Amino acid sequence: DTEVTQTPKHLVMGMTNKKSLKCEQHMGHRAMYWYKQKAKKPPELMFVYSYEKLSINESVPSRFSPECPNSSLLNLHLHALQPEDSALYLCASSQDDARDRVNSGNTIYFGEGSWLTVV
Amino acid sequence: GQNIDQPTEMTATEGAIVQINCTYQTSGFNGLFWYQQHAGEAPTFLSYNVLDGLEEKGRFSSFLSRSKGYSYLLLKELQMKDSASYLCAVVRNTPLVFGKGTRLSVIA
């Protein structure tokens, strides 16, 4: 089973709203990631959690706030977003941080994504 | 830099073979992945290469030359459902930096 589950699949929010995206995996993976993907562009890394600790923040604006409550869950809290933040937000996980030795166990598996529209 | 170059678009005929190339800067290289992404869907893992050579997986094969900073994805016996974007992604000090992807159209 290589399943990463994301909720909600679609979210429309106003610029003053506070909402959260949720991600869950039960593969025992110790690294989890948030990527952002705009239309016709490749995914761009936002955050990396390794062993429930934030290890990479790719200069993401503070209106995006990640949280890793436990090794299976990863949240992305959204507040005061802008229309240009509308995108597909992808959660992913791997057995260990993908920067460590790359092998079959470190394959990064993606969830189906959450489509976010900011109005 | 993190330059990862792929052709933007390719077209191939059903039943044929297509090769999608990817070149990258070799400094700090730790591994290379290929993903398939259908429009409106998440990327799906296809293959990975750490060492030089060819990795075969059914109709899909991926090749890596670390000294040349070069990889390709080979798709055989093309089917209409193979129409998708194919993303080359490199691991360095940042996990999975993606190229811009190659949009493959399979025609009858």
mmCIF file of C-alpha atoms in Angstrom:
data_model
loop_
_atom_site.group_PDB
_atom_site.id
_atom_site.type_symbol
_atom_site.label_atom_id
_atom_site.label_comp_id
_atom_site.label_asym_id
_atom_site.label_seq_id
_atom_site.Cartn_x
_atom_site.Cartn_y
_atom_site.Cartn_z
ATOM 1 C CA ASP A 1 0.000 0.000 0.000
ATOM 2 C CA THR A 2 1.510 3.331 -1.077
ATOM 3 C CA GLU A 3 -1.329 5.613 -0.136
ATOM 4 C CA VAL A 4 -1.115 9.218 0.938
ATOM 5 C CA THR A 5 -4.538 10.678 1.699
ATOM 6 C CA GLN A 6 -5.302 14.377 1.454
ATOM 7 C CA THR A 7 -8.393 16.296 2.520
ATOM 8 C CA PRO A 8 -10.226 18.250 1.360
ATOM 9 C CA LYS A 9 -9.899 17.559 -2.368
ATOM 10 C CA HIS A 10 -11.265 20.997 -3.188
ATOM 11 C CA LEU A 11 -11.304 24.148 -1.069
ATOM 12 C CA VAL A 12 -12.544 27.632 -1.846
ATOM 13 C CA MET A 13 -11.675 30.286 0.707
ATOM 14 C CA GLY A 14 -11.791 34.037 1.069
ATOM 15 C CA MET A 15 -8.714 36.108 1.730
ATOM 16 C CA THR A 16 -9.714 36.629 5.370
ATOM 17 C CA ASN A 17 -10.501 32.977 6.097
ATOM 18 C CA LYS A 18 -8.490 30.479 8.099
ATOM 19 C CA LYS A 19 -8.510 26.943 6.793
ATOM 20 C CA SER A 20 -6.333 23.841 6.916
ATOM 21 C CA LEU A 21 -5.255 21.146 4.513
ATOM 22 C CA LYS A 22 -4.708 17.701 5.972
ATOM 23 C CA CYS A 23 -2.513 14.807 4.916
ATOM 24 C CA GLU A 24 -2.242 11.299 6.317
ATOM 25 C CA GLN A 25 -0.100 8.251 5.587
ATOM 26 C CA HIS A 26 0.095 4.901 7.330
ATOM 27 C CA MET A 27 3.170 3.513 5.623
ATOM 28 C CA GLY A 28 5.448 4.236 8.570
ATOM 29 C CA HIS A 29 7.222 6.927 6.578
ATOM 30 C CA ARG A 30 9.350 9.321 8.612
ATOM 31 C CA ALA A 31 9.550 12.148 6.072
ATOM 32 C CA MET A 32 6.621 14.174 4.819
ATOM 33 C CA TYR A 33 6.482 17.042 2.334
ATOM 34 C CA TRP A 34 4.270 19.834 1.068
ATOM 35 C CA TYR A 35 4.545 20.866 -2.590
ATOM 36 C CA LYS A 36 2.675 23.581 -4.460
ATOM 37 C CA GLN A 37 1.832 23.225 -8.140
ATOM 38 C CA LYS A 38 0.457 25.929 -10.392
ATOM 39 C CA ALA A 39 -1.179 25.090 -13.709
ATOM 40 C CA LYS A 40 1.248 23.772 -16.332
ATOM 41 C CA LYS A 41 4.173 24.128 -13.919
ATOM 42 C CA PRO A 42 6.117 21.452 -12.032
ATOM 43 C CA PRO A 43 5.579 20.938 -8.299
ATOM 44 C CA GLU A 44 7.637 23.260 -6.094
ATOM 45 C CA LEU A 45 8.822 22.209 -2.665
ATOM 46 C CA MET A 46 7.433 24.183 0.275
ATOM 47 C CA PHE A 47 8.244 22.241 3.455
ATOM 48 C CA VAL A 48 9.934 19.047 4.573
ATOM 49 C CA TYR A 49 9.360 17.301 7.887
ATOM 50 C CA SER A 50 11.737 14.591 8.999
ATOM 51 C CA TYR A 51 10.958 12.657 12.165
ATOM 52 C CA GLU A 52 8.203 15.186 12.921
ATOM 53 C CA LYS A 53 10.619 18.117 12.859
ATOM 54 C CA LEU A 54 10.656 20.823 10.222
ATOM 55 C CA SER A 55 13.876 20.370 8.261
ATOM 56 C CA ILE A 56 13.273 22.555 5.199
ATOM 57 C CA ASN A 57 11.249 25.706 4.710
ATOM 58 C CA GLU A 58 11.759 26.944 1.167
ATOM 59 C CA SER A 59 11.211 30.606 2.059
ATOM 60 C CA VAL A 60 7.477 30.140 2.142
ATOM 61 C CA PRO A 61 5.407 33.156 3.288
ATOM 62 C CA SER A 62 4.170 32.978 6.873
ATOM 63 C CA ARG A 63 0.555 32.853 5.728
ATOM 64 C CA PHE A 64 1.322 29.158 5.175
ATOM 65 C CA SER A 65 1.993 27.373 8.459
ATOM 66 C CA PRO A 66 2.838 23.658 8.508
ATOM 67 C CA GLU A 67 2.238 21.370 11.442
ATOM 68 C CA CYS A 68 3.172 17.762 12.057
ATOM 69 C CA PRO A 69 1.112 16.472 15.009
ATOM 70 C CA ASN A 70 2.562 12.965 14.727
ATOM 71 C CA SER A 71 4.477 10.783 12.315
ATOM 72 C CA SER A 72 1.357 9.959 10.269
ATOM 73 C CA LEU A 73 -0.180 13.403 9.935
ATOM 74 C CA LEU A 74 0.838 16.626 8.251
ATOM 75 C CA ASN A 75 -1.273 19.766 8.192
ATOM 76 C CA LEU A 76 -0.946 23.020 6.295
ATOM 77 C CA HIS A 77 -2.683 25.928 7.989
ATOM 78 C CA LEU A 78 -3.776 28.737 5.703
ATOM 79 C CA HIS A 79 -4.485 32.312 6.771
ATOM 80 C CA ALA A 80 -4.856 35.580 4.887
ATOM 81 C CA LEU A 81 -4.050 34.010 1.537
ATOM 82 C CA GLN A 82 -3.915 35.869 -1.749
ATOM 83 C CA PRO A 83 -5.591 34.903 -5.032
ATOM 84 C CA GLU A 84 -2.174 34.012 -6.457
ATOM 85 C CA ASP A 85 -1.926 31.272 -3.838
ATOM 86 C CA SER A 86 -4.599 29.357 -5.734
ATOM 87 C CA ALA A 87 -2.946 26.097 -6.787
ATOM 88 C CA LEU A 88 -2.824 22.353 -6.302
ATOM 89 C CA TYR A 89 -1.211 21.524 -2.961
ATOM 90 C CA LEU A 90 0.444 18.148 -2.906
ATOM 91 C CA CYS A 91 1.417 16.195 0.166
ATOM 92 C CA ALA A 92 4.028 13.469 -0.153
ATOM 93 C CA SER A 93 5.915 11.049 2.050
ATOM 94 C CA SER A 94 8.956 8.803 1.938
ATOM 95 C CA GLN A 95 10.553 6.288 4.258
ATOM 96 C CA ASP A 96 13.341 8.725 5.084
ATOM 97 C CA ASP A 97 14.328 12.190 3.923
ATOM 98 C CA ALA A 98 14.917 11.821 0.199
ATOM 99 C CA ARG A 99 18.249 13.625 0.499
ATOM 100 C CA ASP A 100 19.602 10.655 2.353
ATOM 101 C CA ARG A 101 20.721 7.698 0.332
ATOM 102 C CA VAL A 102 18.352 7.326 -2.570
ATOM 103 C CA ASN A 103 17.027 3.816 -2.801
ATOM 104 C CA SER A 104 13.719 2.137 -3.378
ATOM 105 C CA GLY A 105 12.744 2.776 0.212
ATOM 106 C CA ASN A 106 13.175 6.484 -0.233
ATOM 107 C CA THR A 107 10.785 6.883 -3.121
ATOM 108 C CA ILE A 108 8.535 9.884 -2.580
ATOM 109 C CA TYR A 109 4.854 9.049 -2.951
ATOM 110 C CA PHE A 110 2.322 11.781 -3.589
ATOM 111 C CA GLY A 111 -1.252 12.182 -2.441
ATOM 112 C CA GLU A 112 -3.967 13.186 -4.895
ATOM 113 C CA GLY A 113 -3.674 16.810 -3.882
ATOM 114 C CA SER A 114 -5.952 19.542 -2.610
ATOM 115 C CA TRP A 115 -7.183 22.084 -5.132
ATOM 116 C CA LEU A 116 -7.219 25.477 -3.445
ATOM 117 C CA THR A 117 -8.999 28.519 -4.836
ATOM 118 C CA VAL A 118 -8.623 31.848 -3.032
ATOM 119 C CA VAL A 119 -11.285 34.403 -3.849
ATOM 120 C CA GLY B 1 21.848 26.086 -10.022
ATOM 121 C CA GLN B 2 19.191 23.486 -10.177
ATOM 122 C CA ASN B 3 18.708 23.557 -13.949
ATOM 123 C CA ILE B 4 16.894 20.469 -15.099
ATOM 124 C CA ASP B 5 16.068 20.496 -18.776
ATOM 125 C CA GLN B 6 13.488 18.452 -20.635
ATOM 126 C CA PRO B 7 11.735 19.000 -23.960
ATOM 127 C CA THR B 8 8.464 20.844 -23.471
ATOM 128 C CA GLU B 9 6.310 18.720 -25.746
ATOM 129 C CA MET B 10 6.530 15.488 -27.720
ATOM 130 C CA THR B 11 4.128 13.614 -29.950
ATOM 131 C CA ALA B 12 4.289 9.916 -30.758
ATOM 132 C CA THR B 13 2.129 7.282 -32.386
ATOM 133 C CA GLU B 14 0.267 4.528 -30.598
ATOM 134 C CA GLY B 15 2.353 1.349 -30.505
ATOM 135 C CA ALA B 16 5.622 3.202 -31.086
ATOM 136 C CA ILE B 17 8.607 3.851 -28.800
ATOM 137 C CA VAL B 18 9.420 7.295 -27.421
ATOM 138 C CA GLN B 19 12.462 8.547 -25.520
ATOM 139 C CA ILE B 20 12.190 11.563 -23.217
ATOM 140 C CA ASN B 21 15.531 13.118 -22.310
ATOM 141 C CA CYS B 22 16.510 14.979 -19.178
ATOM 142 C CA THR B 23 19.749 16.828 -18.478
ATOM 143 C CA TYR B 24 20.789 18.295 -15.144
ATOM 144 C CA GLN B 25 23.712 19.910 -13.403
ATOM 145 C CA THR B 26 25.809 17.183 -11.803
ATOM 146 C CA SER B 27 26.987 18.946 -8.629
ATOM 147 C CA GLY B 28 25.655 17.351 -5.433
ATOM 148 C CA PHE B 29 23.638 14.799 -7.370
ATOM 149 C CA ASN B 30 22.040 12.127 -5.201
ATOM 150 C CA GLY B 31 19.526 10.413 -7.445
ATOM 151 C CA LEU B 32 16.977 10.913 -10.194
ATOM 152 C CA PHE B 33 13.290 10.054 -10.374
ATOM 153 C CA TRP B 34 10.753 9.976 -13.185
ATOM 154 C CA TYR B 35 7.092 10.702 -12.491
ATOM 155 C CA GLN B 36 4.004 10.583 -14.708
ATOM 156 C CA GLN B 37 1.299 13.172 -14.195
ATOM 157 C CA HIS B 38 -2.058 13.169 -15.947
ATOM 158 C CA ALA B 39 -3.855 16.499 -16.178
ATOM 159 C CA GLY B 40 -5.547 17.353 -12.912
ATOM 160 C CA GLU B 41 -3.964 14.470 -11.030
ATOM 161 C CA ALA B 42 -1.012 13.974 -8.694
ATOM 162 C CA PRO B 43 2.383 12.733 -9.922
ATOM 163 C CA THR B 44 2.765 8.964 -9.986
ATOM 164 C CA PHE B 45 6.164 7.368 -9.397
ATOM 165 C CA LEU B 46 7.601 5.573 -12.446
ATOM 166 C CA SER B 47 11.265 4.888 -11.785
ATOM 167 C CA TYR B 48 14.417 5.946 -10.026
ATOM 168 C CA ASN B 49 18.115 5.808 -10.922
ATOM 169 C CA VAL B 50 21.007 6.121 -8.519
ATOM 170 C CA LEU B 51 23.768 4.333 -10.432
ATOM 171 C CA ASP B 52 24.670 4.487 -14.106
ATOM 172 C CA GLY B 53 22.783 2.214 -16.429
ATOM 173 C CA LEU B 54 19.357 1.104 -17.459
ATOM 174 C CA GLU B 55 16.489 0.220 -15.142
ATOM 175 C CA GLU B 56 13.632 -1.666 -16.788
ATOM 176 C CA LYS B 57 10.093 -1.884 -15.488
ATOM 177 C CA GLY B 58 7.607 -3.354 -17.930
ATOM 178 C CA ARG B 59 6.976 -0.926 -20.789
ATOM 179 C CA PHE B 60 9.025 1.772 -19.049
ATOM 180 C CA SER B 61 12.810 1.984 -18.791
ATOM 181 C CA SER B 62 15.018 4.717 -17.401
ATOM 182 C CA PHE B 63 18.690 5.322 -18.066
ATOM 183 C CA LEU B 64 21.232 7.379 -16.151
ATOM 184 C CA SER B 65 24.722 8.678 -16.895
ATOM 185 C CA ARG B 66 25.962 10.530 -13.827
ATOM 186 C CA SER B 67 29.142 11.816 -15.460
ATOM 187 C CA LYS B 68 27.149 13.374 -18.295
ATOM 188 C CA GLY B 69 24.269 14.634 -16.152
ATOM 189 C CA TYR B 70 21.867 12.827 -18.443
ATOM 190 C CA SER B 71 18.873 10.568 -18.116
ATOM 191 C CA TYR B 72 16.143 9.340 -20.388
ATOM 192 C CA LEU B 73 12.790 7.649 -19.961
ATOM 193 C CA LEU B 74 11.902 5.119 -22.634
ATOM 194 C CA LEU B 75 8.278 4.184 -23.194
ATOM 195 C CA LYS B 76 7.566 1.176 -25.393
ATOM 196 C CA GLU B 77 4.347 -0.017 -27.051
ATOM 197 C CA LEU B 78 2.753 3.357 -26.492
ATOM 198 C CA GLN B 79 -0.886 3.444 -25.515
ATOM 199 C CA MET B 80 -3.323 6.344 -25.632
ATOM 200 C CA LYS B 81 -3.416 6.386 -21.830
ATOM 201 C CA ASP B 82 0.307 7.247 -21.827
ATOM 202 C CA SER B 83 -0.628 10.789 -22.894
ATOM 203 C CA ALA B 84 0.512 12.761 -19.861
ATOM 204 C CA SER B 85 3.288 14.947 -18.529
ATOM 205 C CA TYR B 86 6.533 13.208 -17.606
ATOM 206 C CA LEU B 87 8.552 14.863 -14.880
ATOM 207 C CA CYS B 88 12.252 14.357 -14.293
ATOM 208 C CA ALA B 89 13.200 15.111 -10.686
ATOM 209 C CA VAL B 90 16.629 15.298 -9.074
ATOM 210 C CA VAL B 91 17.606 14.871 -5.429
ATOM 211 C CA ARG B 92 20.483 17.005 -4.190
ATOM 212 C CA ASN B 93 20.549 18.912 -0.935
ATOM 213 C CA THR B 94 16.856 19.533 -1.557
ATOM 214 C CA PRO B 95 14.588 16.551 -2.013
ATOM 215 C CA LEU B 96 13.025 16.290 -5.452
ATOM 216 C CA VAL B 97 13.550 19.353 -7.569
ATOM 217 C CA PHE B 98 11.438 18.889 -10.666
ATOM 218 C CA GLY B 99 12.151 19.766 -14.252
ATOM 219 C CA LYS B 100 9.390 21.569 -16.111
ATOM 220 C CA GLY B 101 8.054 18.320 -17.486
ATOM 221 C CA THR B 102 7.470 16.961 -20.963
ATOM 222 C CA ARG B 103 3.900 16.812 -22.268
ATOM 223 C CA LEU B 104 3.563 13.667 -24.330
ATOM 224 C CA SER B 105 0.670 13.286 -26.744
ATOM 225 C CA VAL B 106 0.017 9.806 -28.114
ATOM 226 C CA ILE B 107 -1.916 9.817 -31.375
ATOM 227 C CA ALA B 108 -3.617 7.010 -33.250
#
